[in-house]
XYZ file of C-alpha atoms in Angstrom:
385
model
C 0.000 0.000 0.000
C 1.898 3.008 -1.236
C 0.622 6.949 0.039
C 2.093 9.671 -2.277
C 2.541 13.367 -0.825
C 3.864 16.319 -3.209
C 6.248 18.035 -1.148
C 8.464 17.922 2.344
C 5.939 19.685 4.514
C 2.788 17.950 3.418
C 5.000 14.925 4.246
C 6.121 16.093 7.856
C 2.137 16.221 8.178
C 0.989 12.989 6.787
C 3.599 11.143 9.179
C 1.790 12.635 12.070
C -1.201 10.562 11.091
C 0.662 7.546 9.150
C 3.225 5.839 9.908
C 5.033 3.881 7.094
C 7.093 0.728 6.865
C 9.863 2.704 4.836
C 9.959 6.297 3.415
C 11.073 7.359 -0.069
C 12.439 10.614 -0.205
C 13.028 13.227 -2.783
C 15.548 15.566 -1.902
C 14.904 18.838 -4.056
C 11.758 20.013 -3.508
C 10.199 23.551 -3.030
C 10.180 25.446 0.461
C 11.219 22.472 2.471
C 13.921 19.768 0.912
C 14.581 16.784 1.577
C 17.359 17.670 4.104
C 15.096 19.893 6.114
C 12.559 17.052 6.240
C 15.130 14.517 7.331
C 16.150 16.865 10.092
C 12.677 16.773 11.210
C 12.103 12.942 11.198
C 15.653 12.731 13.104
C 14.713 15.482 16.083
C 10.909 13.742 16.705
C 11.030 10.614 19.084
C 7.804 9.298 16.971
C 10.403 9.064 13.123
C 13.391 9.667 14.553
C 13.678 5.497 13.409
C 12.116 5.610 10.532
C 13.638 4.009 7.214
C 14.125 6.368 4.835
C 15.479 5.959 0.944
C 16.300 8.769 -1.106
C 15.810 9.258 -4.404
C 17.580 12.072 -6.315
C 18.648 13.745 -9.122
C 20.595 16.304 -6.712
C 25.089 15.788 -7.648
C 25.638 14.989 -4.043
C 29.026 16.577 -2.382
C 30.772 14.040 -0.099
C 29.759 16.075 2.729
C 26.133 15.592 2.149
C 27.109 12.033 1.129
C 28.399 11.619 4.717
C 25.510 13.268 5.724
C 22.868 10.733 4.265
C 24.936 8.131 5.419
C 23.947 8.961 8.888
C 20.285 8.839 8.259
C 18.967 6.910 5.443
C 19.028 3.216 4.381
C 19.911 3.849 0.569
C 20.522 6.657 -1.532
C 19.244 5.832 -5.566
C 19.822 8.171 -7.914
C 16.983 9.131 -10.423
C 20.008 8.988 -13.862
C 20.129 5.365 -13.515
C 16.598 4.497 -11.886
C 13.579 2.524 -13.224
C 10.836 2.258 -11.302
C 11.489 -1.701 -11.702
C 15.159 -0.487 -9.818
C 13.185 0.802 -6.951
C 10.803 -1.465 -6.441
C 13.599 -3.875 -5.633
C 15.379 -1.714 -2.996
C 12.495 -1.220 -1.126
C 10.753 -5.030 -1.755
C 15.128 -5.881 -0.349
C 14.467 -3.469 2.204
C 11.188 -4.746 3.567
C 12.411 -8.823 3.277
C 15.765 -7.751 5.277
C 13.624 -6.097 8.254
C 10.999 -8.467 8.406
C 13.469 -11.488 8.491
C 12.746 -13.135 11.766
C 16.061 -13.371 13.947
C 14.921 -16.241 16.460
C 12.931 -19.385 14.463
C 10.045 -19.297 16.822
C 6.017 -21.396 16.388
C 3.804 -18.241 16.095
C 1.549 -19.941 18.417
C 4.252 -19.144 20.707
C 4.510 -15.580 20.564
C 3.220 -13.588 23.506
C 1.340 -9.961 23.418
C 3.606 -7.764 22.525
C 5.951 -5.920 25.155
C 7.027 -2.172 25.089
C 10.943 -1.015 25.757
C 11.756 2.073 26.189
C 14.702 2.916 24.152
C 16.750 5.917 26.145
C 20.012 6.614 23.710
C 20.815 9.861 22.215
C 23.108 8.387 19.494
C 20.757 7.858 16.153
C 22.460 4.988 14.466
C 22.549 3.089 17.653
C 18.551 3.984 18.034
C 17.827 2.453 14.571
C 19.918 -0.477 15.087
C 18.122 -1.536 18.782
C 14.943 -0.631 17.374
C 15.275 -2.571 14.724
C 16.507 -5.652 16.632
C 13.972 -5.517 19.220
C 10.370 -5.021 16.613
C 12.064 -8.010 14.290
C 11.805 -9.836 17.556
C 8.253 -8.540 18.242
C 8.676 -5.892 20.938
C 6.686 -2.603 20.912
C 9.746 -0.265 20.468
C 9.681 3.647 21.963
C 12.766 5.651 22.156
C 13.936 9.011 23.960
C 16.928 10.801 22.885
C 17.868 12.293 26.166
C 17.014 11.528 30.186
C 14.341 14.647 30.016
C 12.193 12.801 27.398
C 12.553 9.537 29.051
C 11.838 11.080 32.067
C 8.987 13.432 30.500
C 7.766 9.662 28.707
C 7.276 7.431 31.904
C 4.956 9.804 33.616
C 2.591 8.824 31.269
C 3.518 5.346 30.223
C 5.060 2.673 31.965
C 6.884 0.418 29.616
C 7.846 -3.227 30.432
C 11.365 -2.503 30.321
C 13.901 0.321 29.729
C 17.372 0.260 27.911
C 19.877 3.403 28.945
C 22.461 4.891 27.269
C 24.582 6.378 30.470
C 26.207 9.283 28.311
C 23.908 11.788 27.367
C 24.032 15.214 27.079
C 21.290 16.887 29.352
C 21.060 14.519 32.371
C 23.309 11.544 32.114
C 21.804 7.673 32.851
C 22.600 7.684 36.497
C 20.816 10.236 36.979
C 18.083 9.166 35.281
C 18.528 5.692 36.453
C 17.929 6.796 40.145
C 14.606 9.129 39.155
C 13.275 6.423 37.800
C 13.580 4.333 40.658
C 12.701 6.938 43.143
C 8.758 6.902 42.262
C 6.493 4.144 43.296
C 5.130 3.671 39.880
C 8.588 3.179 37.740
C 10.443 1.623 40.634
C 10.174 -1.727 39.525
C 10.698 -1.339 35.612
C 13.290 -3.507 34.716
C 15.942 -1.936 32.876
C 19.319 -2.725 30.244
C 21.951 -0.463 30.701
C 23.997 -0.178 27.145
C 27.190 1.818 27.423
C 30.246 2.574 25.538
C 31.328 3.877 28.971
C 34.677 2.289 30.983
C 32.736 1.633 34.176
C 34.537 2.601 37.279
C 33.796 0.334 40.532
C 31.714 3.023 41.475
C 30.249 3.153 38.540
C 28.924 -0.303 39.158
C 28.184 0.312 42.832
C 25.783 3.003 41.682
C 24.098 0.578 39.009
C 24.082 -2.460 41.501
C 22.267 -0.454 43.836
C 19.637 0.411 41.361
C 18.809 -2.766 40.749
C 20.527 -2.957 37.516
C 21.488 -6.981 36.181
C 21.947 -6.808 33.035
C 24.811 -4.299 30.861
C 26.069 -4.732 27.572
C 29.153 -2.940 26.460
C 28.056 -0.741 22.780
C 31.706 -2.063 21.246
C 30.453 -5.919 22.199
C 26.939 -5.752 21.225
C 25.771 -8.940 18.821
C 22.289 -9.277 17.695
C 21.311 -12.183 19.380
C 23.102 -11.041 22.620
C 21.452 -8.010 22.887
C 18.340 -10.370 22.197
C 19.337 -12.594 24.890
C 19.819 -10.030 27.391
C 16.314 -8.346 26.641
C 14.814 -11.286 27.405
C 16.612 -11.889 30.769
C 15.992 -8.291 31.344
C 12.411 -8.903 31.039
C 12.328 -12.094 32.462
C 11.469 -14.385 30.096
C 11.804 -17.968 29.414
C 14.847 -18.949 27.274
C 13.533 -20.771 24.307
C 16.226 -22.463 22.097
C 17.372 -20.287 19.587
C 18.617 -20.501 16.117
C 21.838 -18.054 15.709
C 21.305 -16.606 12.727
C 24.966 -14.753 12.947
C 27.740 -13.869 15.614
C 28.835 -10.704 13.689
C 27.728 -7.403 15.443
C 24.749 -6.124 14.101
C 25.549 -2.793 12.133
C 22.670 -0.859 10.377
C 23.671 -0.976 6.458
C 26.428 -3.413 6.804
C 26.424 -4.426 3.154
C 27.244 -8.248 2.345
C 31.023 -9.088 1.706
C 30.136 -11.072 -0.631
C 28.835 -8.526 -3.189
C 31.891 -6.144 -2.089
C 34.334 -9.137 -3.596
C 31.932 -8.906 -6.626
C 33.110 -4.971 -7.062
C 36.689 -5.260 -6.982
C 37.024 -4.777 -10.343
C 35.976 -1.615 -10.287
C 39.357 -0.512 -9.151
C 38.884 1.109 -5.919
C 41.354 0.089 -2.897
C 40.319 -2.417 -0.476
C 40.503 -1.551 3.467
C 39.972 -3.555 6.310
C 38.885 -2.101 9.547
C 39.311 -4.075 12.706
C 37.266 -2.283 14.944
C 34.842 -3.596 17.770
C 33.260 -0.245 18.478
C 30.130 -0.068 16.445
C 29.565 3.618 16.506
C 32.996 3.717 15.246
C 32.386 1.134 11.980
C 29.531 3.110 11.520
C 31.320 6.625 11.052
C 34.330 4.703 9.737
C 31.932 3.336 6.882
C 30.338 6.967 6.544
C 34.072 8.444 5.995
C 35.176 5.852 3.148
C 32.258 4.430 1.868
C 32.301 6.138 -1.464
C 36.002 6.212 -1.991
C 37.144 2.275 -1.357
C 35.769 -0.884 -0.892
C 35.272 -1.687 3.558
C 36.077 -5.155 4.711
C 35.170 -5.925 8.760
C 36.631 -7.655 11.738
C 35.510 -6.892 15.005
C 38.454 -8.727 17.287
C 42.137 -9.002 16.596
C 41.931 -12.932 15.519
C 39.124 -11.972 12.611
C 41.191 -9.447 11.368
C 44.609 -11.072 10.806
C 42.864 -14.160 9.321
C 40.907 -11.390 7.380
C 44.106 -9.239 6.421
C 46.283 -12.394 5.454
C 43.327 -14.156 3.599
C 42.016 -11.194 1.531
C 45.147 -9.131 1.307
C 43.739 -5.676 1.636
C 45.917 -2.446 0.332
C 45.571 -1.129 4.126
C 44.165 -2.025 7.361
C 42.957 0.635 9.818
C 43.284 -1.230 13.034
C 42.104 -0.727 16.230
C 44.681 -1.108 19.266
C 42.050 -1.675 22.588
C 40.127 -4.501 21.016
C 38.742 -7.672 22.773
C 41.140 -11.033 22.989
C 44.465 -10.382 20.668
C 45.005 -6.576 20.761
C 45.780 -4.512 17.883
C 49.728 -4.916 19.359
C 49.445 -8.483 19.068
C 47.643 -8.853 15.663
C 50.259 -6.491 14.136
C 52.937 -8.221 14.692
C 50.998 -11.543 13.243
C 50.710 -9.943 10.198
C 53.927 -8.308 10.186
C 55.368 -11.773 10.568
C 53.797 -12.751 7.153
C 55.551 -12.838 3.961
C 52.500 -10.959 1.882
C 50.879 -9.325 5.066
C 53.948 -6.981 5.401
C 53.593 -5.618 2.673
C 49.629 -4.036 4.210
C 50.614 -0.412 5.396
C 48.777 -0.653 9.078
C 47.409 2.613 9.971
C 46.879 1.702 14.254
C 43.765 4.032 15.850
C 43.773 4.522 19.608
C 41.826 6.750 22.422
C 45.122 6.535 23.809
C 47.114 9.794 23.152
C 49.913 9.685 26.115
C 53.554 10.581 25.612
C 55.537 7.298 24.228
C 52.712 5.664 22.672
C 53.406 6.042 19.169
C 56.602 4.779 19.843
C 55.205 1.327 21.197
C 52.473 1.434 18.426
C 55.219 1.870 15.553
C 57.726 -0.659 17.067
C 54.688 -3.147 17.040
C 54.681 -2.720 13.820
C 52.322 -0.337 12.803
C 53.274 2.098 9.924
C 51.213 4.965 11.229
C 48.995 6.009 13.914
C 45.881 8.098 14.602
C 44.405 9.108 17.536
C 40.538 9.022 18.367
C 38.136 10.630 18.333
C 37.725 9.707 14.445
C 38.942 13.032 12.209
C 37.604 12.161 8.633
C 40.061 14.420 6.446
C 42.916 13.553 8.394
C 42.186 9.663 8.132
C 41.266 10.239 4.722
C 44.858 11.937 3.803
C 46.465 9.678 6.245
C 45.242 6.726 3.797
C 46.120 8.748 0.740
C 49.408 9.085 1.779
C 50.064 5.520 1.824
C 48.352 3.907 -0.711
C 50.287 6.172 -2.739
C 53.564 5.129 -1.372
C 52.687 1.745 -2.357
């Protein structure tokens, strides 16, 4: 069933009474574009998850590619488009969300729960929410403690998952609101954090009745699954894993990367468990090379020697085999030192670039991410060789 609207404001209007599976999205259009209307969608709770593909004529500079990136699912471009073309990315769209993660009898599934989503980061919103209504959970989110704050005095939602950094009032904060009133008390909640949790940090969240965390850079699909349903109490069924990759909104197949290496571009691995960081990592290059994964030091030296990438951007703080210990594994290989290794750490202190070039390393870039300077950082040496 497809609703047609002629322009971005009769749109913002028509999503206050509808609300679609996906949007399609024109970007040039009179008074309001199709940035302005995406802006919208992204600053309301109520859209702020929708899917959204664009469709364009517009020449799109890599800063509004970037942009997009952020925000949408697909970007099609109206040069090359039949209206056969798009039926296809949305009909791929649709299969991919409806796609049931767990193999469950439907006769099994119970009424619907709600979770309150409490995260100010958008791609991590779209992800979660995403997770959580494939597995049939009624999904509301808050961007910030004051809305999820604002939202429980008039709903009380079966269980809550916090985001501890946010920019207004943090999670602890919130955290202890919420169970200082009779009525929210009890609410069980998730606490998801990219956070290095002090002992006091965890003193605070014990006391709050807090049993379940997950850590953003170690978040997989069916974990997060696993933990909701702990979270909210429910009996463990046996599940079907469907995959132990982390879940990452617009992760496109390998497979059909290896299909496009013909086309010339460079090939770059980046090991990286952080998934806000593959995210903006894959919003940085996307357009400009061909991204392999690996999210743990093991992956991504059987990755780097298997494949043969012409660089690998490699995280040094990642879980099992750092990034010290997997550069020197493929350092030790006949083709894999050849890979320039380009090392990215939080860690800026006074004699680590030292330790992270005699690792073997062949450059090194501090966090947070800077897109030109990774950008000419990777110029520079897949021009030297």
């Amino acid at each position: 069933n497809a609703i047609a609207v002629e322009n971005g404001r009769a749109c913002i209007e028509k999503l206050k009474t509808v609300t679609p599976d996906v949007l399609v999205l024109d970007l040039m259009m009179p008074e309001l574009d199709g940035f302005g209307v995406l802006k919208i969608l992204r600053s309301d709770p109520l859209t702020m998850s929708l899917p959204v593909i664009i469709v364009t004529a517009k020449d799109l500079t890599r800063e509004e590619k970037n942009q997009l990136n952020q925000y949408v699912v697909s970007v099609l471009y109206k040069s090359n488009l039949t209206s056969q073309n798009l039926l296809e990315e949305i009909g791929a769209y649709l299969r991919k969300i409806k796609s049931p993660l767990i193999t469950e009898p439907i006769s099994q599934k119970s009424v619907k729960k709600r979770i309150l989503v409490v995260e100010d980061n958008k791609a991590a919103i779209v992800q979660i929410k995403m997770i959580l209504e494939q597995e049939g959970y009624e999904v509301d989110t808050a961007p910030g403690g004051k809305q999820a704050e604002e939202y429980v005095k008039h709903t009380i939602p079966d269980g809550i998952i916090l985001d501890l950094m946010m920019p207004d009032i943090d999670g602890f904060e919130v955290l202890e609101n919420i169970r200082g009133t009779k009525r929210t008390a009890k609410i069980p909640v998730l606490i998801l954090t990219a956070k290095d949790l002090t002992p006091d940090d965890f003193k605070k969240l014990s006391a709050n009745n807090v049993q379940q965390l997950v850590q953003k850079g170690d978040v997989e699909r069916d974990g997060l699954l696993l933990k909701v349903k702990i979270m909210m109490g429910e009996k463990q069924k046996p599940i079907q894993i469907v995959s132990k990759e982390p879940y990452i909104l617009n992760l496109e197949n390998f497979e059909s990367k290896k299909k496009t290496q013909h086309g010339g571009l460079p090939r770059i691995l980046v090991i990286e468990d952080n998934l806000d960081n593959l995210i903006t990592m894959r919003a940085v290059l996307k357009d400009n090379y061909i991204i392999m994964e690996a999210t743990d030091g093991e992956k991504g030296v059987k990755t780097t020697l298997r494949e043969l990438p012409d660089l690998v951007l490699l995280d040094m703080a990642l879980p099992g085999m750092d990034g010290y210990a997997a550069v020197k594994e493929i350092k030790a290989d006949k083709q894999g030192k050849q890979i320039p290794v380009i090392a990215l750490t939080a860690h800026a202190m006074k004699g680590d670039r030292d330790k992270i070039i005699s690792a073997g390393c062949d450059d090194y870039l501090s966090k947070p991410i800077d897109p030109a300077k990774i950008l000419k950082t990777i110029k520079k040496w897949l021009i030297n060789t």
